[in-house]
Coordinates of C-alpha atoms in Angstrom, one line a residue:
M1 CA -85.2 -11.2 -2.2
K2 CA -81.5 -10.1 -2.1
W3 CA -80.4 -6.6 -1.4
P4 CA -79.6 -4.8 -4.7
N5 CA -75.8 -4.6 -5.0
H6 CA -76.0 -1.1 -6.7
L7 CA -77.8 0.3 -3.6
N8 CA -74.7 1.1 -1.5
A9 CA -74.6 3.6 1.3
K10 CA -73.3 6.6 -0.7
R11 CA -75.7 6.1 -3.5
I12 CA -78.8 5.8 -1.2
L13 CA -78.0 9.0 0.7
F14 CA -76.9 10.9 -2.4
C15 CA -80.1 10.0 -4.3
S16 CA -82.2 10.9 -1.3
I17 CA -80.5 14.3 -0.9
I18 CA -80.8 15.0 -4.7
V19 CA -84.5 14.3 -4.7
F20 CA -85.0 16.3 -1.5
V21 CA -83.2 19.3 -3.0
L22 CA -85.2 19.1 -6.4
V23 CA -88.5 19.0 -4.7
H24 CA -87.6 22.0 -2.5
L25 CA -86.2 24.0 -5.4
I26 CA -89.8 24.2 -6.8
Y27 CA -90.7 26.4 -3.8
I28 CA -87.5 28.2 -3.3
N29 CA -89.0 31.6 -4.3
L30 CA -92.0 31.5 -1.9
P31 CA -92.2 34.2 0.6
P32 CA -92.3 33.3 4.3
C33 CA -95.7 31.7 4.6
S34 CA -98.0 29.0 6.1
I35 CA -97.7 27.7 9.7
H36 CA -95.3 29.5 12.0
V37 CA -94.9 32.3 9.4
W38 CA -94.5 34.7 12.4
R39 CA -91.4 33.0 13.4
Q40 CA -90.0 33.1 9.9
C41 CA -90.8 36.9 9.7
N42 CA -89.1 37.6 13.0
T43 CA -86.0 35.7 12.0
L44 CA -85.9 37.5 8.7
A45 CA -86.5 40.9 10.3
V46 CA -83.5 40.5 12.6
A47 CA -81.3 39.4 9.6
Q48 CA -82.5 42.3 7.5
N49 CA -81.8 44.7 10.3
F50 CA -78.3 43.3 10.6
Y51 CA -77.9 43.8 6.9
E52 CA -79.3 47.4 6.8
E53 CA -78.4 48.9 10.2
D54 CA -75.6 47.2 12.0
L55 CA -73.8 43.9 11.9
N56 CA -73.0 43.9 15.6
I57 CA -74.1 40.3 16.5
L58 CA -74.5 41.4 20.1
E59 CA -77.3 43.9 19.2
P60 CA -80.1 42.1 17.3
R61 CA -82.9 44.4 16.3
I62 CA -86.6 43.8 15.6
D63 CA -89.2 45.7 13.6
R64 CA -91.8 46.3 16.3
R65 CA -89.5 48.6 18.1
F66 CA -91.9 51.5 18.9
E67 CA -89.8 54.6 19.2
S68 CA -86.6 52.7 20.2
D69 CA -83.6 51.5 18.3
G70 CA -85.1 47.9 18.3
I71 CA -82.3 46.2 20.2
T72 CA -83.6 43.4 22.3
G73 CA -82.7 40.0 23.6
T74 CA -83.0 36.8 21.5
A75 CA -81.4 33.4 21.3
F76 CA -77.9 33.8 19.9
P77 CA -78.6 35.2 16.4
I78 CA -75.9 33.5 14.4
Y79 CA -78.3 32.2 11.8
E80 CA -79.7 35.7 11.3
W81 CA -76.1 37.2 11.3
L82 CA -74.8 34.8 8.7
L83 CA -77.8 35.4 6.5
A84 CA -77.2 39.1 6.8
I85 CA -73.6 38.6 5.6
I86 CA -75.0 36.6 2.6
Y87 CA -77.4 39.5 1.9
K88 CA -74.4 41.7 1.5
I89 CA -73.4 39.6 -1.5
T90 CA -76.8 38.7 -3.0
G91 CA -79.2 41.3 -1.8
V92 CA -82.4 40.5 0.0
H93 CA -84.5 37.9 -1.8
Y94 CA -86.7 35.1 -0.6
W95 CA -84.7 32.4 -2.4
V96 CA -81.6 33.5 -0.4
H97 CA -82.8 32.5 3.0
R98 CA -84.6 29.4 1.7
L99 CA -81.4 28.1 -0.1
F100 CA -79.4 29.0 3.0
S101 CA -81.6 26.9 5.2
L102 CA -81.7 24.1 2.6
I103 CA -77.8 23.9 2.6
I104 CA -77.8 23.8 6.4
T105 CA -80.4 21.0 6.4
I106 CA -78.3 18.9 3.9
T107 CA -75.2 19.5 6.0
A108 CA -77.0 18.3 9.1
T109 CA -78.0 15.2 7.2
V110 CA -74.4 14.5 6.1
F111 CA -73.0 14.8 9.6
A112 CA -75.9 12.8 11.0
F113 CA -74.8 10.0 8.6
L114 CA -71.1 10.4 9.6
F115 CA -72.1 10.3 13.3
L116 CA -74.0 7.1 12.8
K117 CA -71.2 5.6 10.8
N118 CA -68.8 6.4 13.6
I119 CA -70.8 4.4 16.2
T120 CA -72.3 1.6 14.1
S121 CA -71.1 -1.1 11.7
N122 CA -73.7 -1.2 9.0
T123 CA -73.1 1.8 6.7
I124 CA -76.1 1.0 4.5
A125 CA -78.4 0.9 7.5
A126 CA -76.9 4.2 8.6
S127 CA -77.5 5.7 5.2
I128 CA -81.1 4.5 5.1
A129 CA -81.8 5.7 8.6
T130 CA -80.4 9.2 7.8
S131 CA -82.4 9.3 4.6
L132 CA -85.6 8.6 6.5
L133 CA -84.7 11.3 9.1
L134 CA -84.3 13.7 6.2
W135 CA -87.8 13.0 5.0
T136 CA -89.6 13.5 8.3
P137 CA -92.5 16.0 7.5
E138 CA -91.5 18.6 10.1
L139 CA -87.9 18.7 8.8
F140 CA -89.1 18.5 5.2
Y141 CA -91.2 21.7 5.9
H142 CA -88.7 23.7 7.9
S143 CA -85.7 22.8 5.8
I144 CA -86.3 25.9 3.6
N145 CA -87.8 28.1 6.3
A146 CA -86.0 30.8 8.2
I147 CA -85.9 29.3 11.6
P148 CA -82.7 28.9 13.6
D149 CA -83.6 25.5 14.9
I150 CA -82.2 23.8 11.8
L151 CA -78.8 25.4 12.4
A152 CA -78.9 24.2 16.0
L153 CA -79.7 20.7 14.6
C154 CA -76.8 20.9 12.2
T155 CA -74.2 22.1 14.7
G156 CA -75.5 19.4 17.1
F157 CA -74.8 16.6 14.7
I158 CA -71.5 18.1 13.8
G159 CA -70.6 18.1 17.5
L160 CA -71.7 14.5 17.9
Y161 CA -69.7 13.5 14.9
Y162 CA -66.5 14.9 16.2
Y163 CA -67.0 13.5 19.7
S164 CA -67.8 10.0 18.4
K165 CA -64.8 9.6 16.1
K166 CA -63.0 6.4 16.7
D167 CA -59.6 8.2 16.6
R168 CA -60.8 11.2 18.5
D169 CA -57.9 13.4 19.7
N170 CA -57.9 16.6 21.7
F171 CA -58.6 18.7 18.7
S172 CA -61.7 16.7 17.8
S173 CA -62.8 16.9 21.4
I174 CA -62.5 20.7 21.4
L175 CA -64.4 20.9 18.1
S176 CA -67.2 18.7 19.4
F177 CA -67.7 21.0 22.5
L178 CA -67.4 24.1 20.3
F179 CA -70.2 23.0 18.1
L180 CA -72.2 21.9 21.1
T181 CA -71.8 25.4 22.5
I182 CA -73.0 27.0 19.3
S183 CA -76.0 24.6 19.2
G184 CA -76.9 25.6 22.8
L185 CA -76.5 29.3 22.1
I186 CA -78.8 29.1 19.1
K187 CA -81.4 27.3 21.1
I188 CA -80.7 26.5 24.8
Q189 CA -82.7 23.2 24.7
Y190 CA -80.1 21.7 22.3
L191 CA -77.7 21.6 25.2
M192 CA -79.4 18.2 26.0
I193 CA -76.9 16.8 23.4
G194 CA -74.4 17.2 26.2
V195 CA -76.1 14.4 28.1
F196 CA -74.9 12.0 25.4
L197 CA -71.4 13.2 25.8
L198 CA -71.5 13.2 29.6
V199 CA -72.8 9.6 29.8
D200 CA -70.3 8.4 27.2
F201 CA -67.5 10.1 29.1
I202 CA -68.5 8.4 32.4
K203 CA -68.9 5.0 30.7
S204 CA -65.5 5.3 29.1
K205 CA -63.9 5.4 32.5
N206 CA -64.8 1.8 33.1
K207 CA -63.5 0.6 29.7
Y208 CA -60.1 2.1 29.3
R209 CA -57.9 4.5 31.1
K210 CA -57.4 8.1 30.0
T211 CA -54.8 10.5 31.2
I212 CA -55.7 13.2 33.7
K213 CA -54.9 15.7 31.0
E214 CA -57.6 14.2 28.6
D215 CA -60.1 14.1 31.5
L216 CA -59.4 17.8 32.4
L217 CA -59.8 18.8 28.8
I218 CA -63.3 17.2 28.5
I219 CA -64.4 18.5 31.9
S220 CA -63.1 22.1 31.2
A221 CA -64.7 22.1 27.7
G222 CA -68.0 21.1 29.2
F223 CA -67.9 23.8 31.9
F224 CA -66.8 26.3 29.2
C225 CA -69.8 25.4 27.1
L226 CA -72.2 25.8 30.0
A227 CA -70.6 29.1 31.0
V228 CA -70.8 30.6 27.5
V229 CA -74.4 29.6 27.0
Y230 CA -75.4 30.9 30.4
S231 CA -73.6 34.2 29.9
W232 CA -75.4 34.8 26.5
Y233 CA -78.9 34.1 27.9
N234 CA -78.2 36.2 31.0
Y235 CA -77.1 39.1 28.7
S236 CA -80.1 38.5 26.4
L237 CA -82.6 38.7 29.3
H238 CA -80.9 41.9 30.3
L239 CA -81.5 43.3 26.8
I240 CA -85.1 42.3 27.1
E241 CA -85.6 44.1 30.4
Q242 CA -83.7 47.1 29.3
S243 CA -85.6 47.5 26.0
N244 CA -89.0 46.0 27.2
L245 CA -89.3 44.6 23.7
R246 CA -90.6 41.0 24.3
D247 CA -91.1 39.5 20.8
F248 CA -88.7 36.7 21.8
G249 CA -89.7 34.9 25.0
I250 CA -86.8 33.3 26.8
E251 CA -88.7 31.4 29.4
I252 CA -90.1 28.0 30.2
R253 CA -93.7 27.6 29.0
S254 CA -95.3 24.8 30.9
A255 CA -98.9 23.7 30.6
S256 CA -101.4 25.8 32.5
N257 CA -103.1 22.9 34.3
L258 CA -103.1 19.1 34.4
Q259 CA -106.1 18.9 32.0
A260 CA -104.3 21.0 29.4
A261 CA -101.1 19.0 29.9
L262 CA -102.9 15.6 29.3
A263 CA -104.7 17.0 26.2
T264 CA -101.4 18.2 24.7
L265 CA -99.6 14.9 25.5
R266 CA -102.5 12.9 23.9
K267 CA -102.4 15.0 20.8
N268 CA -98.6 14.7 20.6
L269 CA -98.7 10.9 21.0
I270 CA -101.6 10.1 18.8
S271 CA -101.1 12.7 16.0
D272 CA -98.1 15.0 16.2
F273 CA -95.3 12.4 16.6
P274 CA -96.5 9.8 14.1
E275 CA -97.9 12.2 11.5
L276 CA -95.6 15.3 11.6
V277 CA -92.4 14.8 13.7
F278 CA -91.6 11.3 12.5
G279 CA -94.0 10.4 9.7
F280 CA -96.0 7.3 9.5
A281 CA -93.5 5.0 7.8
N282 CA -90.7 6.2 10.1
T283 CA -92.9 5.5 13.1
L284 CA -93.1 1.8 12.1
V285 CA -89.3 1.7 11.8
I286 CA -89.0 3.4 15.2
I287 CA -91.2 0.8 16.9
I288 CA -89.2 -2.0 15.3
G289 CA -86.0 -0.1 16.5
C290 CA -87.3 0.0 20.0
Y291 CA -87.8 -3.7 20.1
A292 CA -84.3 -4.3 18.4
S293 CA -82.6 -1.9 20.9
F294 CA -83.5 -4.0 23.9
S295 CA -83.2 -7.3 22.2
K296 CA -79.6 -7.0 21.4
K297 CA -77.1 -8.7 23.6
S298 CA -74.8 -5.8 23.5
N299 CA -75.5 -2.2 22.5
R300 CA -72.6 0.1 23.4
Y301 CA -74.6 3.3 23.0
L302 CA -77.9 2.2 24.4
I303 CA -77.4 4.0 27.7
Q304 CA -76.2 7.2 26.0
F305 CA -79.2 7.4 23.7
S306 CA -81.6 6.3 26.5
A307 CA -80.3 9.2 28.6
L308 CA -80.7 11.6 25.7
L309 CA -84.3 10.4 25.2
F310 CA -85.0 10.8 28.9
I311 CA -83.7 14.4 29.0
Y312 CA -85.8 15.1 25.9
C313 CA -88.9 13.8 27.7
V314 CA -88.2 16.1 30.7
Y315 CA -87.8 19.0 28.3
H316 CA -91.0 18.1 26.5
F317 CA -93.0 18.0 29.7
L318 CA -91.5 21.4 30.8
E319 CA -92.4 23.0 27.5
L320 CA -95.8 21.5 27.0
R321 CA -97.5 24.7 26.2
Q322 CA -95.2 25.1 23.2
M323 CA -95.7 21.5 22.2
D324 CA -99.4 22.0 21.4
V325 CA -98.8 23.8 18.1
H326 CA -95.0 24.6 17.8
H327 CA -93.9 21.3 16.5
Y328 CA -90.4 22.6 15.6
Y329 CA -89.8 22.6 19.4
M330 CA -89.7 18.8 19.0
I331 CA -86.8 18.7 16.6
P332 CA -84.2 17.9 19.3
I333 CA -85.8 14.4 19.6
Y334 CA -84.2 13.6 16.2
F335 CA -80.8 13.2 18.0
A336 CA -82.2 10.2 19.9
I337 CA -84.6 8.9 17.3
I338 CA -82.0 8.5 14.6
A339 CA -80.5 5.6 16.7
L340 CA -83.9 3.9 16.7
L341 CA -84.3 4.4 13.0
Y342 CA -80.9 2.8 12.6
N343 CA -81.7 -0.1 14.9
G344 CA -85.0 -0.7 13.1
I345 CA -83.4 -0.8 9.6
E346 CA -80.5 -3.0 10.9
F347 CA -83.0 -5.5 12.4
L348 CA -84.9 -5.7 9.1
F349 CA -81.5 -6.2 7.3
K350 CA -80.6 -9.1 9.6
K351 CA -84.0 -10.6 9.0
G352 CA -83.8 -10.2 5.3
R353 CA -86.7 -7.9 5.0
Y354 CA -85.3 -6.0 2.1
A355 CA -88.5 -5.4 0.4
L356 CA -90.0 -3.7 3.4
I357 CA -86.9 -1.5 3.7
L358 CA -87.2 -0.4 0.1
I359 CA -91.0 0.2 0.6
V360 CA -90.2 2.4 3.6
L361 CA -87.5 4.3 1.6
I362 CA -90.1 5.1 -1.1
V363 CA -93.2 5.7 1.0
Q364 CA -91.7 8.0 3.6
P365 CA -90.7 10.7 1.0
A366 CA -94.1 10.3 -0.7
L367 CA -95.9 10.8 2.7
A368 CA -93.8 13.8 3.5
C369 CA -94.7 15.4 0.3
I370 CA -98.4 14.6 0.6
R371 CA -98.5 15.9 4.1
I372 CA -96.7 19.2 3.6
I373 CA -96.9 20.4 0.0
P374 CA -100.8 20.6 -0.6
A375 CA -101.4 22.1 2.9
R376 CA -98.6 24.6 3.1
W377 CA -97.1 25.5 -0.2
G378 CA -99.3 24.2 -3.0
K379 CA -102.5 26.3 -2.4
S380 CA -103.5 29.9 -3.3
D381 CA -103.9 30.8 0.4
L382 CA -100.4 30.8 1.8
G383 CA -101.5 31.9 5.3
I384 CA -100.6 35.5 4.6
S385 CA -102.4 38.5 3.0
Q386 CA -102.8 38.2 -0.8
S387 CA -100.9 41.5 -1.1
F388 CA -97.9 39.9 0.6
S389 CA -97.9 36.7 -1.5
D390 CA -97.8 38.6 -4.8
Q391 CA -94.5 40.5 -5.1
S392 CA -95.8 43.1 -7.5
K393 CA -98.7 43.9 -5.3
L394 CA -96.4 44.1 -2.3
E395 CA -94.1 46.6 -4.0
K396 CA -97.1 48.7 -4.9
L397 CA -98.4 48.6 -1.4
K398 CA -95.1 49.6 0.1
S399 CA -94.9 52.6 -2.4
F400 CA -97.8 54.3 -0.7
I401 CA -95.7 54.7 2.6
P402 CA -92.6 56.8 2.8
Y403 CA -89.5 54.7 3.4
N404 CA -88.6 56.1 6.8
A405 CA -92.1 56.5 8.1
K406 CA -93.0 54.9 11.4
V407 CA -96.2 53.0 11.1
I408 CA -98.9 51.3 13.1
A409 CA -99.6 48.0 11.5
G410 CA -102.4 45.5 12.3
P411 CA -104.5 43.9 13.4
D412 CA -101.6 41.4 13.6
E413 CA -101.4 39.1 16.5
S414 CA -97.8 38.3 15.9
G415 CA -96.7 41.9 15.9
C416 CA -94.1 41.1 13.2
I417 CA -95.7 39.8 10.0
Y418 CA -97.1 43.0 8.8
L419 CA -94.1 45.1 9.7
Y420 CA -91.7 42.7 8.0
F421 CA -93.5 42.5 4.7
L422 CA -94.1 46.3 4.7
H423 CA -90.4 46.7 5.4
K424 CA -91.2 49.2 8.1
K425 CA -90.5 49.9 11.8
G426 CA -92.8 51.1 14.5
F427 CA -95.9 49.9 16.2
G428 CA -98.3 47.0 16.2
Y429 CA -101.7 46.2 17.4
E430 CA -103.3 42.7 17.7
R431 CA -107.1 43.0 17.6
E432 CA -110.0 45.1 16.4
N433 CA -110.8 48.2 18.5
Q434 CA -107.5 48.0 20.4
L435 CA -106.4 51.4 19.1
T436 CA -109.3 53.0 21.0
E437 CA -108.2 51.5 24.3
T438 CA -106.5 53.7 26.9
K439 CA -102.8 53.7 27.6
E440 CA -101.1 56.1 29.9
G441 CA -104.2 58.3 30.0
K442 CA -104.5 58.5 26.2
L443 CA -106.1 56.4 23.4
L444 CA -103.5 53.9 22.1
I445 CA -103.5 55.5 18.7
E446 CA -102.8 59.0 20.2
N447 CA -100.1 57.4 22.4
Y448 CA -98.5 56.0 19.3
I449 CA -98.7 59.2 17.4
D450 CA -97.1 61.1 20.2
R451 CA -94.2 58.5 20.0
G452 CA -93.7 59.1 16.3
A453 CA -96.2 57.1 14.4
T454 CA -97.2 58.8 11.1
Y455 CA -99.1 56.1 9.2
L456 CA -101.6 53.5 10.0
V457 CA -101.7 50.4 7.8
T458 CA -104.6 48.0 8.5
T459 CA -106.8 45.4 7.0
N460 CA -109.6 46.0 9.3
A461 CA -112.4 48.1 7.7
S462 CA -114.2 48.7 11.0
D463 CA -111.1 50.5 12.4
V464 CA -111.1 52.8 9.4
K465 CA -114.8 53.6 9.9
N466 CA -114.5 54.1 13.6
D467 CA -115.5 57.7 14.4
I468 CA -113.2 57.9 17.4
L469 CA -110.2 56.9 15.3
A470 CA -111.2 59.0 12.3
Q471 CA -110.4 62.3 14.1
Y472 CA -106.7 61.2 13.9
F473 CA -106.8 60.5 10.1
E474 CA -105.5 63.0 7.6
K475 CA -106.1 61.0 4.4
A476 CA -106.7 57.3 3.5
I477 CA -106.0 55.2 0.5
Q478 CA -107.3 51.7 0.0
F479 CA -105.2 49.2 -1.9
N480 CA -106.7 45.7 -2.2
E481 CA -107.4 44.5 1.4
F482 CA -105.2 47.2 3.0
Y483 CA -106.0 50.8 4.1
I484 CA -103.0 53.2 4.2
I485 CA -103.8 56.1 6.4
K486 CA -101.7 59.2 7.0
L487 CA -102.1 60.3 10.6
K488 CA -102.5 63.8 11.9
K489 CA -99.6 65.1 13.9

């Protein structure tokens, strides 16, 4: 079989992106839902608060703010801030954040291709590898979700593109470190991209001479990047301690013990990576790419990508508690894996296995759709309350509560989902009977009332029927699965 002449690099990537966009447009009006809905709601709450309260990017605000102004530390909220600016034009709608995320994902894909094109010779293989990366199930799912990680992925690939340009000048070098800085600000783990740049910089000293001025520019830009990212996270930790609002954890979350670590690693290797993070078809290409990478007589970027993969592994081990269920924490591995996808496709090209390449190009998107759509978007239970998933019911529910009322919402383990959908600020509780526990010498519900809570919104019937809590109720309304209770002052 010969490679079809009409399937050139541009057409392959363009067609892949078009199909990707069309599939996602079907679900563009969905509310935040399914797995990691709490992260989507927290992101959207910060964006909405920028839009409604204050656009100061240095003061991100959350909904579970108790009696405070809600300002707390987060990763650098540029995704949320940009979304808030878009809200100023469009208003707040679900399709806005989903379309914004989709555009970011497509931009990341284009720059991933341009990056590969800079460092490789086979543009068709680069196009196919990028298309396969686009259809990884984890990226397929999060590409229309409100999570900042996709913007970090995008800016990371833009930074790699500018650094890897064959005719890179000082301006391109500055741009590469600027985007690296933004990527690290959005999520600090994305600074690992800098390892690629560092190794490439060291290797280049053995191949051609650079002027001292060029060296100083690269070194200065690298230190500037680290200083800016460190300064932000230091400031962010200060905000957290100052407000004591800890919805966003800026910390290393390692496995609690060796047994838990081994169980998580086993699950990651056997299930998470091949099924979700890569996809089964991609996993086959990656295995072939591993073989091809070390069988080549010369591979200019082998050391750079190997160093990047090593640093990812260190990061993965350090954050093992997150890797158990938070698969989007694994997205940084795409910076290294794209090289293996390319090497695998290029190897199959050289061997004339064109039919296998075309099969993978068809099967990987199909597998991504099969894995994600029925389980996360295509069923009646979206992983949120029915009153949240139906916009008319949600608007009716919100109408029972005064706009500026401070509410107690729960039981909501996330502390943010109920408050975001209700479009309210205030207090949360995580479990049944928690409101009858004692805090500072008072029942938790009394403590919250003293701090300004005027309504309780709950889905827990036993809390409503609790005689201890009932003494604080003035009147109650039931709407679907929710109880809306006006509290006594």
